[in-house]
Short mmCIF file of C-alpha atoms and ligand atoms in Angstrom, two decimals:
data_model
loop_
_atom_site.label_atom_id
_atom_site.label_comp_id
_atom_site.label_asym_id
_atom_site.label_seq_id
_atom_site.Cartn_x
_atom_site.Cartn_y
_atom_site.Cartn_z
CA MET A 109 0.00 0.00 0.00
CA ILE A 110 1.01 3.60 -0.58
CA ASN A 111 1.99 4.91 2.87
CA ALA A 112 -0.01 8.12 2.52
CA ASN A 113 -3.18 6.02 2.11
CA ASN A 114 -2.77 4.23 5.44
CA PRO A 115 -6.21 4.50 7.11
CA SER A 116 -4.69 4.71 10.59
CA LEU A 117 -2.96 8.03 9.83
CA LYS A 118 -4.21 11.12 11.62
CA SER A 119 -3.19 14.72 11.10
CA TRP A 120 -2.34 17.31 13.72
CA ILE A 121 -4.72 19.51 11.71
CA GLU A 122 -8.27 18.89 12.85
CA VAL A 123 -10.42 17.03 10.31
CA SER A 124 -14.15 16.58 10.93
CA SER A 125 -15.75 13.23 10.11
CA GLU A 126 -17.76 14.97 7.35
CA SER A 127 -14.70 16.42 5.66
CA ASP A 128 -13.64 15.28 2.19
CA PHE A 129 -10.05 16.07 3.04
CA PRO A 130 -8.54 13.70 5.60
CA ILE A 131 -4.76 13.34 5.57
CA GLN A 132 -5.23 10.31 3.28
CA ASN A 133 -6.42 12.62 0.50
CA ILE A 134 -3.74 15.28 -0.10
CA PRO A 135 -5.17 16.70 -3.33
CA PHE A 136 -3.43 19.42 -5.32
CA GLY A 137 -4.85 22.74 -6.42
CA ILE A 138 -4.06 26.36 -7.24
CA PHE A 139 -5.09 29.07 -4.83
CA LYS A 140 -4.45 32.73 -4.33
CA LEU A 141 -4.35 34.79 -1.19
CA GLY A 142 -5.70 38.32 -1.51
CA THR A 143 -6.57 40.15 -4.68
CA ASN A 144 -3.04 41.04 -5.75
CA SER A 145 -1.31 37.72 -5.42
CA ASP A 146 -0.70 35.20 -8.15
CA GLY A 147 -1.84 31.63 -7.91
CA ARG A 148 0.41 29.00 -6.37
CA VAL A 149 0.26 25.34 -5.49
CA GLY A 150 -1.50 24.12 -2.39
CA THR A 151 -3.00 21.09 -0.78
CA ARG A 152 -5.82 20.75 1.70
CA ILE A 153 -6.35 18.98 5.03
CA GLY A 154 -9.71 19.48 6.75
CA ASP A 155 -10.60 23.15 6.43
CA LYS A 156 -6.99 24.25 6.02
CA VAL A 157 -5.21 25.04 2.79
CA ILE A 158 -1.48 24.41 2.91
CA ASP A 159 0.74 26.71 0.88
CA LEU A 160 3.22 24.33 -0.71
CA SER A 161 5.31 27.20 -2.09
CA VAL A 162 6.13 28.18 1.50
CA VAL A 163 6.64 24.56 2.55
CA ALA A 164 9.11 24.25 -0.33
CA GLU A 165 10.78 27.62 0.28
CA LEU A 166 11.45 26.66 3.91
CA GLY A 167 13.28 23.56 2.76
CA PHE A 168 10.84 20.86 3.82
CA PHE A 169 11.10 19.21 0.39
CA ALA A 170 14.91 19.49 0.29
CA GLU A 171 15.51 15.75 0.50
CA LEU A 172 13.37 15.21 -2.61
CA ASN A 173 15.85 17.17 -4.70
CA ILE A 174 13.27 18.74 -7.01
CA ASP A 175 12.86 22.05 -8.78
CA ILE A 176 10.70 23.88 -6.25
CA SER A 177 9.83 26.69 -8.67
CA VAL A 178 6.85 24.58 -9.75
CA PHE A 179 5.13 25.35 -6.44
CA PHE A 180 5.13 29.06 -7.31
CA ASP A 181 3.34 28.52 -10.63
CA SER A 182 -0.28 29.50 -11.19
CA SER A 183 -1.09 26.11 -12.72
CA LEU A 184 -0.28 22.53 -11.72
CA ASN A 185 1.17 21.73 -15.15
CA GLY A 186 4.80 22.22 -14.08
CA PHE A 187 4.35 20.15 -10.93
CA ILE A 188 2.47 17.38 -12.72
CA GLY A 189 5.10 17.42 -15.46
CA LEU A 190 7.77 16.37 -12.93
CA GLY A 191 6.32 12.89 -13.29
CA LYS A 192 4.48 10.51 -11.05
CA ASP A 193 7.54 9.34 -9.14
CA VAL A 194 8.10 12.92 -8.00
CA THR A 195 4.49 13.93 -7.37
CA ARG A 196 3.99 10.71 -5.42
CA ALA A 197 7.08 11.44 -3.32
CA VAL A 198 5.77 14.96 -2.64
CA ARG A 199 2.41 13.54 -1.53
CA GLU A 200 4.19 11.08 0.76
CA ARG A 201 6.33 13.85 2.23
CA ILE A 202 3.28 16.08 2.86
CA SER A 203 1.63 13.13 4.58
CA GLU A 204 4.69 12.75 6.80
CA LEU A 205 4.92 16.46 7.66
CA PHE A 206 1.28 16.81 8.64
CA GLN A 207 0.69 13.55 10.50
CA ASP A 208 0.33 13.35 14.25
CA GLY A 209 3.66 13.14 15.99
CA ASN A 210 5.60 15.10 13.37
CA SER A 211 6.44 18.59 14.57
CA GLU A 212 8.73 19.80 11.75
CA VAL A 213 6.10 22.09 10.23
CA LYS A 214 3.94 22.32 13.34
CA ASN A 215 6.73 24.03 15.28
CA SER A 216 7.80 26.26 12.41
CA ASP A 217 7.95 30.01 13.09
CA GLU A 218 6.26 30.43 9.72
CA LEU A 219 3.27 28.23 10.52
CA ASN A 220 0.80 31.05 9.81
CA ARG A 221 2.22 31.42 6.29
CA ILE A 222 1.96 27.69 5.65
CA VAL A 223 -1.45 26.78 7.06
CA LEU A 224 -4.32 29.00 5.89
CA ASP A 225 -8.04 28.92 6.51
CA VAL A 226 -9.96 27.76 3.48
CA ASP A 227 -12.07 30.95 3.73
CA GLN A 228 -8.94 33.09 3.34
CA VAL A 229 -8.09 31.83 -0.13
CA GLU A 230 -9.61 31.86 -3.57
CA MET A 231 -9.31 28.69 -5.60
CA LEU A 232 -8.29 28.99 -9.24
CA LEU A 233 -8.42 26.66 -12.22
CA PRO A 234 -6.01 23.84 -11.29
CA VAL A 235 -4.41 23.33 -14.70
CA GLU A 236 -3.73 25.16 -17.91
CA ILE A 237 -5.91 23.10 -20.21
CA GLY A 238 -4.59 22.56 -23.71
CA ASP A 239 -7.31 20.23 -24.89
CA TYR A 240 -10.58 18.95 -23.55
CA THR A 241 -12.40 15.79 -24.57
CA ASP A 242 -15.78 14.63 -23.35
CA PHE A 243 -16.77 10.97 -23.48
CA TYR A 244 -20.21 9.38 -23.35
CA SER A 245 -19.39 6.37 -21.23
CA SER A 246 -22.34 5.71 -18.92
CA GLU A 247 -24.60 3.05 -20.38
CA GLN A 248 -27.68 4.18 -18.46
CA HIS A 249 -27.24 7.75 -19.69
CA ALA A 250 -26.75 6.68 -23.30
CA TYR A 251 -29.74 4.36 -22.96
CA ASN A 252 -31.98 7.04 -21.43
CA VAL A 253 -31.09 9.57 -24.12
CA GLY A 254 -31.55 6.91 -26.81
CA CYS A 255 -35.01 6.10 -25.42
CA MET A 256 -36.06 9.73 -25.42
CA PHE A 257 -34.76 10.68 -28.84
CA ARG A 258 -34.96 7.40 -30.73
CA ASP A 259 -36.49 4.14 -29.62
CA PRO A 260 -36.23 2.02 -26.44
CA ASN A 261 -35.59 -1.07 -28.57
CA ASN A 262 -32.61 0.52 -30.29
CA ALA A 263 -31.56 2.98 -27.61
CA LEU A 264 -27.85 2.31 -27.93
CA LEU A 265 -26.34 2.92 -31.34
CA PRO A 266 -24.54 -0.11 -32.82
CA ASN A 267 -21.07 1.29 -32.07
CA TRP A 268 -21.67 2.14 -28.42
CA LYS A 269 -20.46 -1.11 -26.83
CA HIS A 270 -17.43 -1.27 -29.13
CA ILE A 271 -16.13 2.31 -28.97
CA PRO A 272 -15.79 4.68 -26.00
CA VAL A 273 -17.68 7.39 -27.87
CA GLY A 274 -16.53 10.97 -27.33
CA TYR A 275 -16.12 14.38 -28.92
CA HIS A 276 -13.55 17.14 -28.76
CA GLY A 277 -14.78 19.98 -26.58
CA ARG A 278 -13.59 23.50 -25.98
CA ALA A 279 -10.87 24.13 -23.37
CA SER A 280 -11.19 27.94 -23.31
CA SER A 281 -14.53 27.99 -21.54
CA ILE A 282 -13.75 25.59 -18.68
CA VAL A 283 -14.09 27.50 -15.42
CA VAL A 284 -13.38 26.68 -11.81
CA SER A 285 -16.07 26.16 -9.18
CA GLY A 286 -17.54 29.46 -8.02
CA THR A 287 -17.39 31.12 -11.44
CA PRO A 288 -20.91 32.12 -12.52
CA LEU A 289 -22.00 31.42 -16.10
CA HIS A 290 -24.42 33.38 -18.25
CA ARG A 291 -27.25 31.50 -19.86
CA PRO A 292 -26.16 30.89 -23.44
CA LYS A 293 -27.99 32.22 -26.47
CA GLY A 294 -28.29 30.36 -29.71
CA GLN A 295 -30.29 28.98 -32.56
CA GLN A 296 -33.19 26.73 -31.65
CA LYS A 297 -36.04 25.16 -33.50
CA PRO A 298 -38.82 24.76 -30.95
CA ASN A 299 -41.48 24.04 -33.56
CA ASP A 300 -40.97 21.44 -36.28
CA ASP A 301 -43.19 23.32 -38.73
CA GLU A 302 -41.59 26.73 -38.30
CA PRO A 303 -38.16 28.17 -39.06
CA PRO A 304 -35.48 28.33 -36.36
CA VAL A 305 -35.26 31.22 -33.90
CA PHE A 306 -32.39 32.88 -32.02
CA GLY A 307 -32.50 33.67 -28.32
CA PRO A 308 -31.59 32.62 -24.80
CA CYS A 309 -31.50 28.87 -24.25
CA LYS A 310 -34.71 27.72 -22.57
CA LEU A 311 -33.59 24.20 -21.70
CA LEU A 312 -30.37 24.75 -19.75
CA ASP A 313 -29.04 21.56 -18.20
CA PHE A 314 -26.13 20.21 -16.18
CA GLU A 315 -24.27 16.98 -16.83
CA LEU A 316 -22.83 15.19 -13.80
CA GLU A 317 -19.38 14.00 -14.79
CA MET A 318 -15.93 13.19 -13.48
CA ALA A 319 -12.89 14.46 -15.34
CA PHE A 320 -9.34 13.18 -15.33
CA ILE A 321 -6.27 15.28 -15.85
CA VAL A 322 -3.53 13.99 -18.09
CA GLY A 323 -0.29 13.59 -16.14
CA LYS A 324 2.16 12.51 -18.83
CA SER A 325 2.40 13.69 -22.41
CA THR A 326 2.88 11.52 -25.48
CA GLU A 327 4.43 12.11 -28.88
CA LEU A 328 2.27 12.34 -31.96
CA GLY A 329 1.98 8.81 -33.34
CA ASP A 330 2.27 7.09 -29.97
CA SER A 331 -0.52 5.16 -28.29
CA VAL A 332 -1.14 4.57 -24.59
CA THR A 333 -2.09 1.02 -23.65
CA THR A 334 -4.72 0.28 -21.01
CA ALA A 335 -1.88 -1.16 -18.90
CA ASP A 336 0.08 2.11 -19.06
CA ALA A 337 -2.89 4.44 -18.86
CA GLU A 338 -2.78 5.06 -15.10
CA ASP A 339 0.75 6.34 -15.49
CA HIS A 340 -0.67 9.04 -17.80
CA ILE A 341 -3.50 10.07 -15.47
CA PHE A 342 -2.54 12.46 -12.68
CA GLY A 343 -5.86 12.78 -10.91
CA VAL A 344 -9.57 13.39 -11.04
CA CYS A 345 -12.06 16.25 -10.43
CA VAL A 346 -15.84 16.61 -10.42
CA PHE A 347 -17.04 18.17 -13.65
CA ASN A 348 -20.24 19.84 -14.79
CA ASP A 349 -20.58 19.78 -18.57
CA TRP A 350 -23.23 22.48 -18.99
CA SER A 351 -25.55 21.75 -21.89
CA ALA A 352 -28.15 23.75 -23.79
CA ARG A 353 -30.61 21.05 -24.81
CA ASP A 354 -32.65 23.15 -27.25
CA ILE A 355 -29.53 24.37 -29.06
CA GLN A 356 -28.13 20.82 -28.99
CA LYS A 357 -31.24 19.26 -30.48
CA TRP A 358 -31.19 21.53 -33.53
CA GLU A 359 -27.44 21.62 -34.17
CA TYR A 360 -26.09 18.16 -33.38
CA VAL A 361 -26.78 16.38 -36.66
CA PRO A 362 -24.48 15.49 -38.42
CA LEU A 363 -21.30 16.45 -36.51
CA GLY A 364 -22.33 16.35 -32.85
CA PRO A 365 -22.04 18.83 -29.98
CA PHE A 366 -20.93 22.39 -30.76
CA LEU A 367 -22.46 25.59 -29.34
CA ALA A 368 -24.74 23.63 -27.00
CA LYS A 369 -21.65 22.65 -25.03
CA ASN A 370 -18.87 25.18 -25.47
CA PHE A 371 -20.34 28.11 -23.54
CA GLY A 372 -19.00 26.73 -20.28
CA SER A 373 -18.02 23.69 -18.24
CA SER A 374 -17.25 23.84 -14.52
CA VAL A 375 -14.57 21.90 -12.68
CA SER A 376 -13.88 21.37 -8.97
CA PRO A 377 -10.66 23.01 -7.77
CA TRP A 378 -8.90 20.11 -6.02
CA VAL A 379 -7.32 17.40 -8.11
CA VAL A 380 -7.53 14.13 -6.18
CA THR A 381 -4.66 11.91 -7.26
CA LEU A 382 -5.22 8.45 -8.69
CA ASP A 383 -3.02 7.23 -5.83
CA ALA A 384 -5.48 8.59 -3.25
CA LEU A 385 -8.35 6.91 -5.10
CA GLU A 386 -6.69 3.48 -5.05
CA PRO A 387 -8.75 2.21 -2.03
CA PHE A 388 -12.00 3.04 -3.87
CA LYS A 389 -11.37 0.82 -6.87
CA VAL A 390 -14.14 -1.61 -7.81
CA ALA A 391 -14.96 -3.80 -10.79
CA GLY A 392 -17.07 -2.29 -13.55
CA SER A 393 -19.97 -4.07 -15.17
CA LYS A 394 -19.08 -6.93 -17.48
CA GLN A 395 -18.47 -5.76 -21.00
CA ASP A 396 -20.46 -7.78 -23.48
CA PRO A 397 -19.78 -8.07 -26.39
CA LYS A 398 -16.08 -8.63 -25.84
CA VAL A 399 -14.04 -5.55 -26.63
CA LEU A 400 -11.24 -5.40 -29.18
CA PRO A 401 -7.80 -6.32 -27.78
CA TYR A 402 -6.55 -2.73 -27.46
CA LEU A 403 -9.46 -2.03 -25.07
CA GLU A 404 -8.96 -5.12 -22.89
CA PHE A 405 -7.66 -4.44 -19.40
CA GLU A 406 -6.75 -6.23 -16.19
CA GLY A 407 -7.83 -5.50 -12.64
CA ASP A 408 -10.51 -3.24 -11.20
CA LYS A 409 -10.63 0.10 -13.00
CA ASN A 410 -13.87 1.64 -11.75
CA TYR A 411 -14.18 3.75 -8.60
CA ASN A 412 -16.85 3.71 -5.92
CA ILE A 413 -17.41 7.45 -5.53
CA ASN A 414 -20.84 8.80 -4.60
CA LEU A 415 -21.86 11.75 -6.73
CA ASP A 416 -24.50 14.20 -5.57
CA VAL A 417 -26.20 17.03 -7.43
CA ILE A 418 -27.98 19.79 -5.54
CA ILE A 419 -29.97 22.67 -7.03
CA GLU A 420 -29.94 25.81 -4.90
CA THR A 421 -32.43 28.55 -5.67
CA ALA A 422 -31.47 32.23 -5.70
CA GLU A 423 -33.07 32.47 -2.25
CA GLY A 424 -30.84 29.68 -0.95
CA GLN A 425 -33.34 26.83 -0.75
CA SER A 426 -31.79 23.64 -1.91
CA LYS A 427 -32.83 20.24 -3.14
CA GLN A 428 -30.71 17.21 -3.87
CA VAL A 429 -31.87 15.90 -7.24
CA THR A 430 -29.42 13.03 -7.78
CA ARG A 431 -27.17 10.57 -6.09
CA SER A 432 -25.19 8.69 -8.70
CA ASN A 433 -21.82 6.96 -8.55
CA PHE A 434 -18.62 6.99 -10.60
CA LYS A 435 -18.70 3.18 -10.53
CA TYR A 436 -21.51 3.20 -13.11
CA MET A 437 -19.12 3.92 -15.97
CA TYR A 438 -19.28 1.27 -18.69
CA TRP A 439 -15.96 2.40 -20.18
CA ASN A 440 -13.24 3.13 -17.62
CA MET A 441 -10.64 5.89 -17.80
CA CYS A 442 -7.89 3.51 -18.94
CA GLN A 443 -10.02 2.39 -21.88
CA GLN A 444 -10.93 5.98 -22.71
CA LEU A 445 -7.29 7.01 -22.82
CA ALA A 446 -6.25 3.92 -24.80
CA HIS A 447 -9.00 4.63 -27.29
CA HIS A 448 -8.22 8.36 -27.51
CA THR A 449 -4.59 7.62 -28.41
CA ALA A 450 -5.16 4.44 -30.43
CA ASN A 451 -4.78 6.39 -33.67
CA GLY A 452 -1.64 8.19 -32.53
CA CYS A 453 -3.36 11.31 -31.22
CA ASN A 454 -0.95 12.93 -28.78
CA ILE A 455 -1.95 14.09 -25.31
CA ASN A 456 -0.40 16.75 -23.09
CA VAL A 457 -0.04 17.35 -19.38
CA GLY A 458 -3.07 19.33 -18.25
CA ASP A 459 -5.47 18.00 -20.86
CA ILE A 460 -8.89 17.26 -19.40
CA MET A 461 -10.94 14.24 -20.33
CA ALA A 462 -14.43 14.06 -18.91
CA SER A 463 -16.43 10.90 -18.43
CA GLY A 464 -19.74 11.82 -19.95
CA THR A 465 -22.89 12.11 -17.87
CA ILE A 466 -22.90 9.45 -15.16
CA SER A 467 -26.35 7.98 -14.61
CA GLY A 468 -27.13 5.00 -12.42
CA PRO A 469 -29.77 2.37 -13.18
CA GLU A 470 -32.45 3.75 -10.86
CA GLU A 471 -34.53 6.91 -11.02
CA GLY A 472 -32.86 9.21 -8.52
CA GLU A 473 -29.49 8.28 -9.99
CA TYR A 474 -29.75 10.18 -13.26
CA GLY A 475 -27.02 12.70 -14.05
CA SER A 476 -28.88 15.40 -16.00
CA MET A 477 -32.19 17.27 -15.79
CA LEU A 478 -33.00 15.91 -19.26
CA GLU A 479 -33.23 12.46 -17.67
CA ILE A 480 -34.44 13.47 -14.18
CA SER A 481 -37.40 15.40 -15.61
CA TRP A 482 -37.60 12.98 -18.55
CA ARG A 483 -37.53 15.74 -21.17
CA GLY A 484 -39.65 17.99 -18.98
CA THR A 485 -42.50 15.51 -18.47
CA LYS A 486 -41.65 14.91 -14.78
CA PRO A 487 -40.91 18.28 -13.18
CA VAL A 488 -38.97 18.24 -9.92
CA PRO A 489 -40.75 19.99 -7.00
CA MET A 490 -38.56 22.46 -5.14
CA PRO A 491 -38.85 23.33 -1.43
CA ASP A 492 -40.12 26.85 -2.27
CA GLY A 493 -43.11 25.47 -4.19
CA THR A 494 -41.67 26.07 -7.65
CA GLU A 495 -40.63 23.25 -9.94
CA ARG A 496 -37.70 22.53 -12.21
CA LYS A 497 -37.67 20.86 -15.59
CA PHE A 498 -34.36 22.53 -16.41
CA ILE A 499 -32.17 25.14 -14.66
CA HIS A 500 -33.51 28.65 -13.98
CA ASP A 501 -31.61 31.94 -13.86
CA GLY A 502 -30.37 32.49 -10.31
CA ASP A 503 -30.09 28.77 -9.57
CA SER A 504 -26.79 27.34 -8.45
CA VAL A 505 -25.93 23.78 -9.37
CA VAL A 506 -23.67 22.07 -6.86
CA MET A 507 -22.00 18.72 -7.46
CA ARG A 508 -20.11 16.79 -4.82
CA GLY A 509 -18.20 13.53 -4.84
CA PHE A 510 -16.93 11.36 -2.00
CA GLY A 511 -16.15 7.76 -1.20
CA GLU A 512 -15.81 5.71 1.97
CA ALA A 513 -13.33 2.86 2.36
CA ASN A 514 -11.50 1.36 5.34
CA GLY A 515 -13.29 3.79 7.65
CA ILE A 516 -11.97 6.78 5.72
CA ARG A 517 -14.20 9.32 3.99
CA LEU A 518 -12.39 11.02 1.14
CA GLY A 519 -13.77 13.33 -1.50
CA PHE A 520 -13.48 16.11 -3.99
CA GLY A 521 -15.24 19.01 -2.32
CA GLU A 522 -17.68 20.62 -4.70
CA VAL A 523 -18.13 22.26 -8.05
CA ARG A 524 -20.64 25.09 -7.71
CA THR A 525 -21.92 27.28 -10.52
CA LYS A 526 -24.53 30.02 -10.44
CA VAL A 527 -26.51 30.67 -13.58
CA LEU A 528 -26.89 34.34 -14.53
CA PRO A 529 -29.37 35.66 -17.09
CA ALA A 530 -28.28 35.74 -20.72
CA LYS A 531 -26.09 38.76 -21.52
CA GLY A 532 -27.45 41.63 -23.55
MN1 MN F 809 -21.07 15.67 -21.41
#
């Protein structure tokens, strides 16, 4: 076992039993302190953010013999680019410094520069994202959408169980949790017998997804095998792939998602490493028909992570509308990456690859309003007496992810996005 994952470890920083950030987590993120400062690299334990640039500057990483300038960067790309041997050693060293019984940092004169209250800092986008890909890897989601738009008897297209279907998204509009988004405008065709119209999207939706961050680049022409894939995945975040269903419906044939998707996607700020997620691994569902050899894999590659979606009204009344789970993925991340690079497509550190909407088999486990309200036919009652078929202006959508294993709760925190009215 990786030492930092040892469930018996405790930190000298207080961690409540409800926290997503026990000492076994040690995620990485970019934060800034005050309006004038630049972003730098931090980690989190309980409700404390730890400034790793100060930890490094004070020499606590000296024995690792690494270029500590990466901790002063405003993205994780430099740090991640040091490679998994190094980032793993840093995580292990942080675990050592902050566990009960170790007073190296605890007794430091600079403790107040190292350990910050989470309320003191602003979290920024964790990586500089070169490219973003979104998959479509939850069978229940693909089935539900197929039922609604085609036919329950042929809900899955013939390629779906052979290919981890995906599309290339837009990296420029990915924002970190807390960044509000304006309702998109676009072309829609609400009435089959009339010409299209232009205006604010009326069917604004979320998509509950997880996203992995590429940790190791490849050369053009190279392919990553499923066996090597984990070496190329640094960590995972919760991801909301905002979707404009009315724009999507009119535009998506023949080339797929475009303006219905690229107006914004929201990502949680803390990247939880694949190492930290190791105890949450579970088997996925059996893949039948048998996949082609380049998509075969060994071992458990799914993760038992509960995923919640909450809608909060402008007045602050909230309702949980979904509890799904990352384990419901039909195609796992290793298969997605193997498929993405099978043709020689190169990948770069900081690229984001999102899972696709993750829906479970039961009602109550669906990952989008499209499915929850079944195209608007089953509105969701809200505590204030209103109802939701899709997302209203002023609503905030909050997604959270956490798992429990060996008595340890470990999670991702949240990705929260408020919807503002369309601009202009
Ligand atoms: Mn999506």
